[in-house]
Amino acid sequence: MIIESRSLVVRTAGLLTAPVDDEIVILNPARDNYVGLNAIGRVVWDLIEEPREVAELCRSLSREFGATPDQIAADLLPFLAEMAEERIARVIAAP
Amino acid sequence: MPHQALLRAARALSCDRVSAEVICVLRDADIQTILLKGPSIARWLYPRGGRGYTDTDILVRACDVGPAADVLRSLGFTDLLDGFHPLERDADLAETTFVRRAESGHGPDGLVDLHHNLPGVPAPSEALWQAFSTDAETMLIGDVEARVTSRTALGLHIVLHAAQHGFLGHTREDLSRAIAVMSADDWRGTAEMAARLGVTDILGAGLRHQGAGAKIADCLGLPRLPLADSRFWPGFAPRGSASAAEILSATTLRQKTDRIRRVLLPSPAKIRYVSSSPDRRGWSLLPSYARWWRDLARATAPAVRHARARQRLARDDSNHASPGIFSD
């Protein structure tokens, strides 16, 4: 899957979640699997409650963690790909 | 993420999954539901997590209990007390517990308490339904919109639940957090609901169990429960005291002997239930029966003492009956 800066990312519908301090546990009933996100993953999770462009995500995280958008993108894109693979997020190709 | 916290969260999510499934199917069968406790308490009072739950509590109208039970059976659930002798079932039980094992092939493991009332509430089931459904709110469980109690009703339920369990374990923490986040004005609505349901005494005693709650109870002029001695609260009642009370209060010799026989020789279903060995049959149950008789021998004297004390109190204080939430 190619994730571009204009791709949209959003949570998969119908997931069940439970916070554990700053982290979060997600149950995907459709796949019958649990996924845990650490505190940084949780920030991304909170941001994609509504569909967001990858570039916008990078800017938000850049402000949050004090890194450049490029540095953020280097970590974020593989993470988004992993979320998509686990089917807890959907990546919608740029129009 | 700590292992225990992770497990607790996973168990709660597993319950949520079953709740969503059951609520959805009950709705399709035109049965109205209110999801009680678990997720409502967790989201309201534990926003950073940490409040686990292991079952689904669903309130339905009393007239819907039968149809709702049929729906649960169609989903692979069975009555946890199936096979119990009628005398081993509490006729006044406010809920029936249904269980589903993943091995049945109908879906994931699940435990559902189907309520038509709450333990300790003397008002008719319909009154509770009216009280809890009037201001019910909605909550998303996955992608299912579930009706849940308003915070006014949830506050009351938290107090009743804590009293039912002797203010032990997480019920005490729930109560402490509810008292911390609800103002005296918030509790006023709860007190009005408690009055309609005949549980003002329990609300007063429950709030007074904690210092901050005592101030609220005083502010609202809630009565003090006359049975102030903690030994008379169910959480502290010795094991078997409810059975002992039933035997003592039986009016005929026949009733007494029937009940004694049932205690001495419980049904195999009950032994399987108390020994948590659902697959044992025939002679393999003998060790479980032996444990039952050993425990019975230890429990009898304190249980009978407690039941007699309760009888005396009920006689001495007929104007202030017991809270009615004693259980085994």
PDB file of C-alpha atoms in Angstrom, chain A residues 13-30 32 34 36-38 42, chain B residues 1-2 5-6 9-14 16-18 20 43 46-50 108 141-143:
ATOM      1  CA  ALA A  13     -15.660   1.492  12.278  1.00  0.00           C
ATOM      2  CA  GLY A  14     -17.008  -0.909  14.883  1.00  0.00           C
ATOM      3  CA  LEU A  15     -13.861  -1.309  16.957  1.00  0.00           C
ATOM      4  CA  LEU A  16     -14.006  -1.602  20.736  1.00  0.00           C
ATOM      5  CA  THR A  17     -11.478   0.323  22.799  1.00  0.00           C
ATOM      6  CA  ALA A  18     -10.373   0.584  26.411  1.00  0.00           C
ATOM      7  CA  PRO A  19      -7.874   3.130  27.760  1.00  0.00           C
ATOM      8  CA  VAL A  20      -5.010   1.939  29.960  1.00  0.00           C
ATOM      9  CA  ASP A  21      -3.491   5.113  31.376  1.00  0.00           C
ATOM     10  CA  ASP A  22      -2.033   6.922  28.340  1.00  0.00           C
ATOM     11  CA  GLU A  23      -2.201   3.824  26.185  1.00  0.00           C
ATOM     12  CA  ILE A  24      -5.120   2.038  24.592  1.00  0.00           C
ATOM     13  CA  VAL A  25      -6.247  -1.507  23.853  1.00  0.00           C
ATOM     14  CA  ILE A  26      -8.329  -2.110  20.740  1.00  0.00           C
ATOM     15  CA  LEU A  27     -10.457  -5.152  19.964  1.00  0.00           C
ATOM     16  CA  ASN A  28     -11.343  -5.725  16.349  1.00  0.00           C
ATOM     17  CA  PRO A  29     -14.341  -8.091  16.515  1.00  0.00           C
ATOM     18  CA  ALA A  30     -14.234  -8.741  12.782  1.00  0.00           C
ATOM     19  CA  ASP A  32     -11.036 -11.395  16.642  1.00  0.00           C
ATOM     20  CA  TYR A  34      -6.494  -7.303  20.156  1.00  0.00           C
ATOM     21  CA  GLY A  36      -2.288  -2.351  22.009  1.00  0.00           C
ATOM     22  CA  LEU A  37      -1.067   1.140  21.192  1.00  0.00           C
ATOM     23  CA  ASN A  38       1.521   2.912  23.341  1.00  0.00           C
ATOM     24  CA  ARG A  42      -2.637   6.661  21.255  1.00  0.00           C
TER      25      ARG A  42
ATOM     26  CA  MET B   1       1.535  -1.649  29.494  1.00  0.00           C
ATOM     27  CA  PRO B   2       1.289  -3.684  32.723  1.00  0.00           C
ATOM     28  CA  ALA B   5      -4.009  -3.827  33.242  1.00  0.00           C
ATOM     29  CA  LEU B   6      -3.855  -5.249  29.745  1.00  0.00           C
ATOM     30  CA  ALA B   9      -8.879  -4.103  29.522  1.00  0.00           C
ATOM     31  CA  ALA B  10      -9.064  -7.115  27.214  1.00  0.00           C
ATOM     32  CA  ARG B  11     -11.698  -8.778  29.410  1.00  0.00           C
ATOM     33  CA  ALA B  12     -13.772  -5.603  29.486  1.00  0.00           C
ATOM     34  CA  LEU B  13     -13.580  -5.337  25.693  1.00  0.00           C
ATOM     35  CA  SER B  14     -14.642  -8.941  25.393  1.00  0.00           C
ATOM     36  CA  ASP B  16     -18.414  -5.051  25.392  1.00  0.00           C
ATOM     37  CA  ARG B  17     -18.347  -7.219  22.306  1.00  0.00           C
ATOM     38  CA  VAL B  18     -20.950  -9.571  23.785  1.00  0.00           C
ATOM     39  CA  ALA B  20     -23.102  -5.095  21.580  1.00  0.00           C
ATOM     40  CA  ARG B  43     -16.151   5.626  31.086  1.00  0.00           C
ATOM     41  CA  TYR B  46     -12.285   5.756  35.241  1.00  0.00           C
ATOM     42  CA  PRO B  47     -11.505   7.817  32.106  1.00  0.00           C
ATOM     43  CA  ARG B  48      -7.875   6.599  32.164  1.00  0.00           C
ATOM     44  CA  GLY B  49      -8.945   2.984  32.460  1.00  0.00           C
ATOM     45  CA  GLY B  50      -8.480   0.524  35.283  1.00  0.00           C
ATOM     46  CA  PRO B 108     -17.234 -15.816  22.034  1.00  0.00           C
ATOM     47  CA  ILE B 141     -20.440   0.158  22.273  1.00  0.00           C
ATOM     48  CA  GLY B 142     -18.442  -0.521  19.142  1.00  0.00           C
ATOM     49  CA  ASP B 143     -20.870   0.602  16.482  1.00  0.00           C
TER      50      ASP B 143
END
